[in-house]
PDB file of C-alpha atoms and ligand atoms in Angstrom:
ATOM      1  CA  MET L   1       0.000   0.000   0.000  1.00 79.00           C
ATOM      2  CA  VAL L   2       1.522   3.318  -1.062  1.00 92.00           C
ATOM      3  CA  PRO L   3       0.689   6.286   1.181  1.00 97.00           C
ATOM      4  CA  VAL L   4       0.356   9.632  -0.586  1.00 98.00           C
ATOM      5  CA  PRO L   5       1.493  12.946   0.945  1.00 98.00           C
ATOM      6  CA  ILE L   6      -0.658  16.022   0.312  1.00 98.00           C
ATOM      7  CA  PRO L   7       1.408  19.193   0.912  1.00 98.00           C
ATOM      8  CA  ALA L   8      -0.201  21.780   3.215  1.00 98.00           C
ATOM      9  CA  PHE L   9       0.958  25.142   4.586  1.00 98.00           C
ATOM     10  CA  ALA L  10       4.708  25.736   4.169  1.00 98.00           C
ATOM     11  CA  ASP L  11       6.028  22.256   4.943  1.00 98.00           C
ATOM     12  CA  ASN L  12       3.288  19.993   6.375  1.00 98.00           C
ATOM     13  CA  TYR L  13       2.204  16.710   4.839  1.00 99.00           C
ATOM     14  CA  ILE L  14      -1.315  15.359   5.196  1.00 99.00           C
ATOM     15  CA  TRP L  15      -1.064  11.620   4.519  1.00 99.00           C
ATOM     16  CA  VAL L  16      -3.635   9.616   2.559  1.00 98.00           C
ATOM     17  CA  VAL L  17      -3.940   5.837   2.711  1.00 98.00           C
ATOM     18  CA  PRO L  18      -5.891   5.058  -0.449  1.00 97.00           C
ATOM     19  CA  ALA L  19      -8.915   2.772  -0.553  1.00 97.00           C
ATOM     20  CA  GLY L  20      -8.533  -0.776  -1.821  1.00 93.00           C
ATOM     21  CA  ASP L  21      -9.313  -4.422  -1.042  1.00 92.00           C
ATOM     22  CA  GLY L  22     -12.700  -3.403   0.357  1.00 95.00           C
ATOM     23  CA  ARG L  23     -11.176  -0.826   2.697  1.00 97.00           C
ATOM     24  CA  GLY L  24     -11.859   2.898   2.692  1.00 98.00           C
ATOM     25  CA  THR L  25      -9.627   5.968   2.544  1.00 98.00           C
ATOM     26  CA  VAL L  26      -7.787   7.163   5.639  1.00 98.00           C
ATOM     27  CA  VAL L  27      -6.438  10.718   6.011  1.00 98.00           C
ATOM     28  CA  VAL L  28      -3.854  11.492   8.692  1.00 99.00           C
ATOM     29  CA  ASP L  29      -3.382  14.903  10.366  1.00 99.00           C
ATOM     30  CA  PRO L  30      -5.507  17.166   8.152  1.00 98.00           C
ATOM     31  CA  GLY L  31      -4.250  20.533   9.362  1.00 98.00           C
ATOM     32  CA  ASP L  32      -6.098  22.185   6.490  1.00 98.00           C
ATOM     33  CA  ALA L  33      -9.283  20.972   4.743  1.00 98.00           C
ATOM     34  CA  ALA L  34      -8.834  22.731   1.389  1.00 98.00           C
ATOM     35  CA  PRO L  35      -5.939  20.634   0.003  1.00 98.00           C
ATOM     36  CA  VAL L  36      -7.714  17.422   1.107  1.00 98.00           C
ATOM     37  CA  ILE L  37     -10.956  18.435  -0.598  1.00 98.00           C
ATOM     38  CA  ALA L  38      -9.041  19.474  -3.738  1.00 98.00           C
ATOM     39  CA  ALA L  39      -7.146  16.154  -3.842  1.00 98.00           C
ATOM     40  CA  ALA L  40     -10.344  14.180  -3.227  1.00 98.00           C
ATOM     41  CA  GLU L  41     -12.196  15.985  -6.013  1.00 98.00           C
ATOM     42  CA  ALA L  42      -9.284  15.601  -8.434  1.00 98.00           C
ATOM     43  CA  GLY L  43      -8.841  11.922  -7.587  1.00 97.00           C
ATOM     44  CA  GLY L  44     -12.516  10.964  -7.371  1.00 97.00           C
ATOM     45  CA  TRP L  45     -12.383   9.717  -3.786  1.00 98.00           C
ATOM     46  CA  ARG L  46     -13.663  10.774  -0.378  1.00 98.00           C
ATOM     47  CA  PRO L  47     -12.079  10.347   3.064  1.00 98.00           C
ATOM     48  CA  ASP L  48     -13.721   7.749   5.304  1.00 98.00           C
ATOM     49  CA  ALA L  49     -11.642   8.127   8.457  1.00 98.00           C
ATOM     50  CA  LEU L  50      -9.315  10.743   9.961  1.00 98.00           C
ATOM     51  CA  LEU L  51      -6.431   9.826  12.245  1.00 98.00           C
ATOM     52  CA  LEU L  52      -4.927  12.565  14.431  1.00 98.00           C
ATOM     53  CA  THR L  53      -1.501  12.279  16.063  1.00 99.00           C
ATOM     54  CA  HIS L  54      -1.470  15.375  18.312  1.00 98.00           C
ATOM     55  CA  HIS L  55      -3.384  18.535  19.111  1.00 98.00           C
ATOM     56  CA  HIS L  56      -1.333  21.130  17.203  1.00 98.00           C
ATOM     57  CA  GLU L  57      -3.395  23.243  14.825  1.00 98.00           C
ATOM     58  CA  ASP L  58      -1.271  22.378  11.772  1.00 98.00           C
ATOM     59  CA  HIS L  59      -2.360  18.736  12.299  1.00 98.00           C
ATOM     60  CA  VAL L  60      -6.034  19.105  13.319  1.00 98.00           C
ATOM     61  CA  GLY L  61      -7.116  22.489  11.908  1.00 98.00           C
ATOM     62  CA  GLY L  62      -9.009  20.996   8.943  1.00 98.00           C
ATOM     63  CA  VAL L  63     -11.092  18.465  10.876  1.00 98.00           C
ATOM     64  CA  ALA L  64     -14.185  20.643  11.428  1.00 98.00           C
ATOM     65  CA  ALA L  65     -14.448  21.635   7.749  1.00 98.00           C
ATOM     66  CA  LEU L  66     -13.968  18.028   6.610  1.00 98.00           C
ATOM     67  CA  LEU L  67     -16.705  16.907   9.045  1.00 98.00           C
ATOM     68  CA  ALA L  68     -18.980  19.637   7.686  1.00 98.00           C
ATOM     69  CA  ARG L  69     -18.444  18.238   4.211  1.00 98.00           C
ATOM     70  CA  TRP L  70     -18.591  14.533   5.189  1.00 98.00           C
ATOM     71  CA  PRO L  71     -20.556  14.288   8.477  1.00 98.00           C
ATOM     72  CA  ASP L  72     -20.151  10.490   8.714  1.00 97.00           C
ATOM     73  CA  LEU L  73     -16.331  10.684   8.876  1.00 98.00           C
ATOM     74  CA  ASP L  74     -14.834   8.488  11.605  1.00 98.00           C
ATOM     75  CA  VAL L  75     -12.311  10.534  13.645  1.00 98.00           C
ATOM     76  CA  VAL L  76      -9.676   8.897  15.864  1.00 98.00           C
ATOM     77  CA  ALA L  77      -7.726  11.206  18.186  1.00 98.00           C
ATOM     78  CA  PRO L  78      -5.545  11.111  21.286  1.00 98.00           C
ATOM     79  CA  ALA L  79      -7.314  11.505  24.635  1.00 97.00           C
ATOM     80  CA  ASP L  80      -6.560  15.218  25.062  1.00 98.00           C
ATOM     81  CA  ASP L  81      -9.180  17.910  25.800  1.00 96.00           C
ATOM     82  CA  ARG L  82      -7.285  20.306  23.573  1.00 98.00           C
ATOM     83  CA  ILE L  83      -8.686  18.336  20.620  1.00 97.00           C
ATOM     84  CA  ARG L  84     -12.342  19.289  20.651  1.00 92.00           C
ATOM     85  CA  GLY L  85     -15.262  17.668  18.870  1.00 90.00           C
ATOM     86  CA  GLU L  86     -16.578  14.175  18.398  1.00 91.00           C
ATOM     87  CA  ALA L  87     -13.810  11.614  18.103  1.00 97.00           C
ATOM     88  CA  ARG L  88     -12.989   8.110  19.163  1.00 98.00           C
ATOM     89  CA  ARG L  89     -10.130   8.462  21.631  1.00 98.00           C
ATOM     90  CA  ALA L  90      -7.095   6.207  21.310  1.00 98.00           C
ATOM     91  CA  ASP L  91      -4.145   5.581  23.584  1.00 98.00           C
ATOM     92  CA  GLY L  92      -0.900   3.625  23.462  1.00 98.00           C
ATOM     93  CA  GLY L  93      -1.471  -0.129  23.305  1.00 98.00           C
ATOM     94  CA  ASP L  94      -4.845   0.170  21.572  1.00 98.00           C
ATOM     95  CA  ARG L  95      -5.567  -1.675  18.350  1.00 98.00           C
ATOM     96  CA  ILE L  96      -7.978   0.380  16.286  1.00 98.00           C
ATOM     97  CA  GLU L  97      -9.776  -0.133  13.018  1.00 98.00           C
ATOM     98  CA  ALA L  98     -10.384   2.848  10.750  1.00 98.00           C
ATOM     99  CA  ALA L  99     -12.191   2.489   7.414  1.00 98.00           C
ATOM    100  CA  GLY L 100     -11.347  -1.220   7.591  1.00 97.00           C
ATOM    101  CA  HIS L 101      -7.606  -0.662   8.146  1.00 97.00           C
ATOM    102  CA  GLY L 102      -6.114  -1.970  11.370  1.00 98.00           C
ATOM    103  CA  PHE L 103      -3.545   0.130  13.249  1.00 98.00           C
ATOM    104  CA  ASP L 104      -1.634  -0.294  16.476  1.00 98.00           C
ATOM    105  CA  VAL L 105      -1.556   2.891  18.524  1.00 98.00           C
ATOM    106  CA  ILE L 106       1.801   3.772  20.086  1.00 99.00           C
ATOM    107  CA  ALA L 107       2.128   6.423  22.813  1.00 98.00           C
ATOM    108  CA  VAL L 108       5.018   8.720  21.840  1.00 98.00           C
ATOM    109  CA  PRO L 109       5.193  11.567  24.402  1.00 98.00           C
ATOM    110  CA  GLY L 110       7.878  14.207  23.863  1.00 98.00           C
ATOM    111  CA  HIS L 111       6.805  16.777  21.247  1.00 98.00           C
ATOM    112  CA  THR L 112       3.523  16.920  23.208  1.00 98.00           C
ATOM    113  CA  VAL L 113       2.535  14.790  26.194  1.00 98.00           C
ATOM    114  CA  SER L 114      -0.435  13.115  24.486  1.00 98.00           C
ATOM    115  CA  HIS L 115       1.162  12.533  21.061  1.00 98.00           C
ATOM    116  CA  ILE L 116       0.350   9.116  19.523  1.00 99.00           C
ATOM    117  CA  ALA L 117       1.559   7.288  16.419  1.00 99.00           C
ATOM    118  CA  PHE L 118      -0.304   4.786  14.228  1.00 99.00           C
ATOM    119  CA  HIS L 119       1.371   1.671  12.851  1.00 98.00           C
ATOM    120  CA  GLY L 120      -0.227  -0.773  10.422  1.00 97.00           C
ATOM    121  CA  HIS L 121       0.150  -2.245   6.916  1.00 92.00           C
ATOM    122  CA  GLY L 122       3.883  -1.565   7.128  1.00 97.00           C
ATOM    123  CA  LEU L 123       3.178   2.159   7.524  1.00 98.00           C
ATOM    124  CA  LEU L 124       4.041   4.419  10.454  1.00 98.00           C
ATOM    125  CA  PHE L 125       2.283   7.754  10.926  1.00 99.00           C
ATOM    126  CA  CYS L 126       4.376   9.507  13.532  1.00 99.00           C
ATOM    127  CA  GLY L 127       3.292  13.158  13.282  1.00 99.00           C
ATOM    128  CA  ASP L 128       5.981  15.411  14.767  1.00 98.00           C
ATOM    129  CA  THR L 129       7.828  12.713  16.762  1.00 99.00           C
ATOM    130  CA  LEU L 130      10.229  11.212  14.213  1.00 99.00           C
ATOM    131  CA  PHE L 131      11.290  13.143  11.119  1.00 99.00           C
ATOM    132  CA  SER L 132      13.637  11.990   8.426  1.00 99.00           C
ATOM    133  CA  LEU L 133      17.117  12.778   9.824  1.00 99.00           C
ATOM    134  CA  GLY L 134      15.586  14.513  12.845  1.00 98.00           C
ATOM    135  CA  CYS L 135      12.974  14.448  15.589  1.00 98.00           C
ATOM    136  CA  GLY L 136      10.313  16.809  16.934  1.00 98.00           C
ATOM    137  CA  ARG L 137      11.010  19.680  19.286  1.00 98.00           C
ATOM    138  CA  LEU L 138      10.304  19.053  22.961  1.00 98.00           C
ATOM    139  CA  PHE L 139       7.406  21.427  23.575  1.00 98.00           C
ATOM    140  CA  GLU L 140       5.914  19.480  26.490  1.00 98.00           C
ATOM    141  CA  GLY L 141       7.864  16.307  27.200  1.00 97.00           C
ATOM    142  CA  THR L 142      11.328  15.618  28.583  1.00 97.00           C
ATOM    143  CA  PRO L 143      14.327  14.364  26.596  1.00 98.00           C
ATOM    144  CA  GLY L 144      13.966  11.027  28.428  1.00 98.00           C
ATOM    145  CA  GLN L 145      10.343  10.701  27.301  1.00 98.00           C
ATOM    146  CA  MET L 146      11.238  11.518  23.696  1.00 98.00           C
ATOM    147  CA  LEU L 147      14.135   9.062  23.700  1.00 98.00           C
ATOM    148  CA  ALA L 148      11.854   6.306  25.022  1.00 98.00           C
ATOM    149  CA  SER L 149       9.292   7.179  22.325  1.00 98.00           C
ATOM    150  CA  LEU L 150      11.924   7.035  19.579  1.00 99.00           C
ATOM    151  CA  ASP L 151      13.179   3.723  20.998  1.00 98.00           C
ATOM    152  CA  ARG L 152       9.649   2.318  20.608  1.00 98.00           C
ATOM    153  CA  LEU L 153       9.523   3.419  16.967  1.00 98.00           C
ATOM    154  CA  ALA L 154      13.067   2.174  16.313  1.00 98.00           C
ATOM    155  CA  GLY L 155      11.948  -1.330  17.299  1.00 98.00           C
ATOM    156  CA  LEU L 156       9.470  -1.586  14.401  1.00 98.00           C
ATOM    157  CA  PRO L 157      10.488  -3.587  11.307  1.00 98.00           C
ATOM    158  CA  GLY L 158      13.201  -1.931   9.180  1.00 98.00           C
ATOM    159  CA  GLU L 159      11.064  -1.938   6.040  1.00 98.00           C
ATOM    160  CA  THR L 160       8.381   0.194   7.761  1.00 98.00           C
ATOM    161  CA  LEU L 161       7.533   3.270   5.677  1.00 98.00           C
ATOM    162  CA  VAL L 162       7.879   6.306   7.926  1.00 98.00           C
ATOM    163  CA  CYS L 163       5.284   8.988   7.129  1.00 99.00           C
ATOM    164  CA  CYS L 164       6.241  12.179   8.999  1.00 98.00           C
ATOM    165  CA  GLY L 165       4.248  15.372   9.500  1.00 98.00           C
ATOM    166  CA  HIS L 166       6.727  17.778   7.919  1.00 98.00           C
ATOM    167  CA  GLU L 167       9.153  18.120   5.030  1.00 98.00           C
ATOM    168  CA  TYR L 168      12.132  19.078   7.199  1.00 98.00           C
ATOM    169  CA  THR L 169      14.567  16.557   5.742  1.00 98.00           C
ATOM    170  CA  GLN L 170      16.971  18.884   3.952  1.00 98.00           C
ATOM    171  CA  SER L 171      17.521  21.218   6.904  1.00 97.00           C
ATOM    172  CA  ASN L 172      17.742  18.201   9.219  1.00 98.00           C
ATOM    173  CA  ALA L 173      20.442  16.783   6.928  1.00 98.00           C
ATOM    174  CA  ALA L 174      22.672  19.815   7.537  1.00 98.00           C
ATOM    175  CA  PHE L 175      22.529  19.230  11.293  1.00 98.00           C
ATOM    176  CA  ALA L 176      22.927  15.459  10.966  1.00 98.00           C
ATOM    177  CA  ARG L 177      26.094  15.953   8.901  1.00 98.00           C
ATOM    178  CA  ALA L 178      27.504  18.333  11.498  1.00 98.00           C
ATOM    179  CA  VAL L 179      26.998  15.604  14.132  1.00 98.00           C
ATOM    180  CA  ASP L 180      27.993  12.551  12.106  1.00 98.00           C
ATOM    181  CA  PRO L 181      30.168  13.732   9.170  1.00 98.00           C
ATOM    182  CA  ASP L 182      31.896  10.402   8.507  1.00 98.00           C
ATOM    183  CA  ASN L 183      28.711   8.343   8.104  1.00 98.00           C
ATOM    184  CA  PRO L 184      28.596   7.224   4.433  1.00 98.00           C
ATOM    185  CA  ALA L 185      24.901   6.236   4.616  1.00 98.00           C
ATOM    186  CA  LEU L 186      24.088   9.760   5.811  1.00 98.00           C
ATOM    187  CA  THR L 187      26.167  11.311   3.026  1.00 98.00           C
ATOM    188  CA  ARG L 188      24.268   9.248   0.442  1.00 98.00           C
ATOM    189  CA  ARG L 189      20.881  10.092   1.945  1.00 98.00           C
ATOM    190  CA  SER L 190      21.776  13.823   2.050  1.00 98.00           C
ATOM    191  CA  GLU L 191      22.719  13.773  -1.618  1.00 98.00           C
ATOM    192  CA  GLU L 192      19.525  11.898  -2.502  1.00 98.00           C
ATOM    193  CA  VAL L 193      17.465  14.401  -0.491  1.00 98.00           C
ATOM    194  CA  ALA L 194      19.115  17.403  -2.193  1.00 98.00           C
ATOM    195  CA  ALA L 195      18.314  15.927  -5.623  1.00 98.00           C
ATOM    196  CA  MET L 196      14.710  15.173  -4.613  1.00 98.00           C
ATOM    197  CA  ARG L 197      14.172  18.718  -3.321  1.00 98.00           C
ATOM    198  CA  ASP L 198      15.749  20.196  -6.467  1.00 98.00           C
ATOM    199  CA  ALA L 199      13.127  18.218  -8.385  1.00 98.00           C
ATOM    200  CA  SER L 200      10.359  19.420  -5.976  1.00 97.00           C
ATOM    201  CA  MET L 201       9.747  15.824  -4.863  1.00 98.00           C
ATOM    202  CA  PRO L 202       8.809  14.818  -1.316  1.00 98.00           C
ATOM    203  CA  THR L 203      11.646  13.092   0.566  1.00 98.00           C
ATOM    204  CA  LEU L 204       9.028  10.993   2.384  1.00 98.00           C
ATOM    205  CA  PRO L 205       8.089   8.361   3.172  1.00 98.00           C
ATOM    206  CA  THR L 206      11.480   7.105   4.255  1.00 98.00           C
ATOM    207  CA  THR L 207      12.195   3.648   5.661  1.00 98.00           C
ATOM    208  CA  LEU L 208      12.958   2.960   9.276  1.00 98.00           C
ATOM    209  CA  ALA L 209      16.114   1.096   8.186  1.00 99.00           C
ATOM    210  CA  SER L 210      17.375   4.238   6.469  1.00 98.00           C
ATOM    211  CA  GLU L 211      16.640   6.343   9.555  1.00 99.00           C
ATOM    212  CA  LEU L 212      18.421   3.840  11.803  1.00 98.00           C
ATOM    213  CA  ALA L 213      21.479   4.193   9.557  1.00 98.00           C
ATOM    214  CA  CYS L 214      21.360   7.990   9.142  1.00 98.00           C
ATOM    215  CA  ASN L 215      19.303   9.820  11.783  1.00 99.00           C
ATOM    216  CA  PRO L 216      21.515  11.025  14.675  1.00 98.00           C
ATOM    217  CA  PHE L 217      18.542  11.022  17.076  1.00 99.00           C
ATOM    218  CA  LEU L 218      18.176   7.253  16.510  1.00 98.00           C
ATOM    219  CA  ARG L 219      21.944   6.743  16.713  1.00 98.00           C
ATOM    220  CA  VAL L 220      22.841   7.836  20.235  1.00 98.00           C
ATOM    221  CA  ASP L 221      24.444   4.407  20.676  1.00 97.00           C
ATOM    222  CA  ALA L 222      26.861   5.007  17.771  1.00 97.00           C
ATOM    223  CA  PRO L 223      30.259   5.992  19.213  1.00 97.00           C
ATOM    224  CA  ALA L 224      30.720   8.833  16.697  1.00 97.00           C
ATOM    225  CA  VAL L 225      27.358  10.399  17.618  1.00 98.00           C
ATOM    226  CA  ARG L 226      27.986   9.963  21.345  1.00 97.00           C
ATOM    227  CA  ARG L 227      31.431  11.591  20.992  1.00 97.00           C
ATOM    228  CA  ALA L 228      30.048  14.527  18.977  1.00 98.00           C
ATOM    229  CA  ALA L 229      27.322  15.170  21.578  1.00 98.00           C
ATOM    230  CA  SER L 230      29.870  15.022  24.402  1.00 97.00           C
ATOM    231  CA  ALA L 231      32.209  17.390  22.562  1.00 97.00           C
ATOM    232  CA  TRP L 232      29.389  19.897  21.927  1.00 98.00           C
ATOM    233  CA  ALA L 233      28.263  19.756  25.558  1.00 98.00           C
ATOM    234  CA  GLY L 234      31.862  19.989  26.785  1.00 98.00           C
ATOM    235  CA  GLU L 235      31.244  16.985  29.007  1.00 96.00           C
ATOM    236  CA  ALA L 236      33.193  13.771  28.548  1.00 91.00           C
ATOM    237  CA  GLY L 237      31.429  10.411  28.587  1.00 88.00           C
ATOM    238  CA  LEU L 238      27.791  11.502  28.399  1.00 94.00           C
ATOM    239  CA  SER L 239      25.229   8.774  29.068  1.00 93.00           C
ATOM    240  CA  ARG L 240      22.883   7.658  26.340  1.00 95.00           C
ATOM    241  CA  ALA L 241      20.087   9.891  27.712  1.00 96.00           C
ATOM    242  CA  GLY L 242      22.553  12.732  28.309  1.00 97.00           C
ATOM    243  CA  ALA L 243      23.791  12.491  24.736  1.00 98.00           C
ATOM    244  CA  PHE L 244      20.230  12.569  23.400  1.00 98.00           C
ATOM    245  CA  ALA L 245      19.385  15.636  25.499  1.00 98.00           C
ATOM    246  CA  ALA L 246      22.564  17.370  24.300  1.00 98.00           C
ATOM    247  CA  LEU L 247      21.765  16.597  20.646  1.00 98.00           C
ATOM    248  CA  ARG L 248      18.275  18.043  21.025  1.00 98.00           C
ATOM    249  CA  ARG L 249      19.613  21.248  22.638  1.00 98.00           C
ATOM    250  CA  TRP L 250      22.339  21.491  19.989  1.00 98.00           C
ATOM    251  CA  LYS L 251      19.751  21.189  17.202  1.00 98.00           C
ATOM    252  CA  ASP L 252      17.497  23.815  18.845  1.00 97.00           C
ATOM    253  CA  GLY L 253      20.236  26.419  18.382  1.00 96.00           C
ATOM    254  CA  PHE L 254      21.671  25.101  15.108  1.00 97.00           C
ATOM    255  CA  ARG L 255      21.701  27.216  11.956  1.00 89.00           C
ATOM    256  CA  ALA L 256      23.202  25.662   8.831  1.00 76.00           C
TER     257      ALA L 256
HETATM  258 ZN1   ZN A   1       3.363  19.570  16.235  1.00 74.08          ZN
HETATM  259 FE1   FE A   2       3.517  20.024  13.095  1.00 74.08          FE
END
């Protein structure tokens, strides 16, 4: 099953899992209704279910307008009062069915405390938790929470297609190369990403195997990444969690 990214705002992706095999169409994180309606009209389909990963407006802002257009839409959302309206609430450990597609719900606190991810059919919808070559900012959670969340995602099968909420890959690549300059897999991925962006192509989905090889936030156990984090922090022998926290702070202030 090939998930399709619909660009929204400056750099968001709204993901569509197309209908097939008797299943309906699932739309993930519709921050804006207009591009979803335009894609549906152009493609001759309608959404049957909406999956929401977290409460930020750029991920949920289109829900009300889509419900106005298709009142029977099935909405699945994290249990968080900041997401208003009718929705089935899902939490980590749940197995849900949406438009006939089964997904495991994974709790991934860090970017926000109630952030969830959906995994099924070899696809991972991870919102603003894991990006290609990066991870989400810690608006609400602690570095330890985010690291545990990324560890959960890192344990999924390597061939999993990672469908992230933003096209941040090229700017993430600049930071990743500053951390891990001698990683040949990262060099190759950076070159591939530059060519894709030159051709106005999405760099997503990526595979989990590629992220495990290239993404510094999934590579805090790699000696080179650990050493770079320690050197930046000016603290020898950082722990795994300490190295992750240092990387996140380093990235927060990084300008390519
Ligand atoms: Zn967000
Ligand atoms: Fe976002």
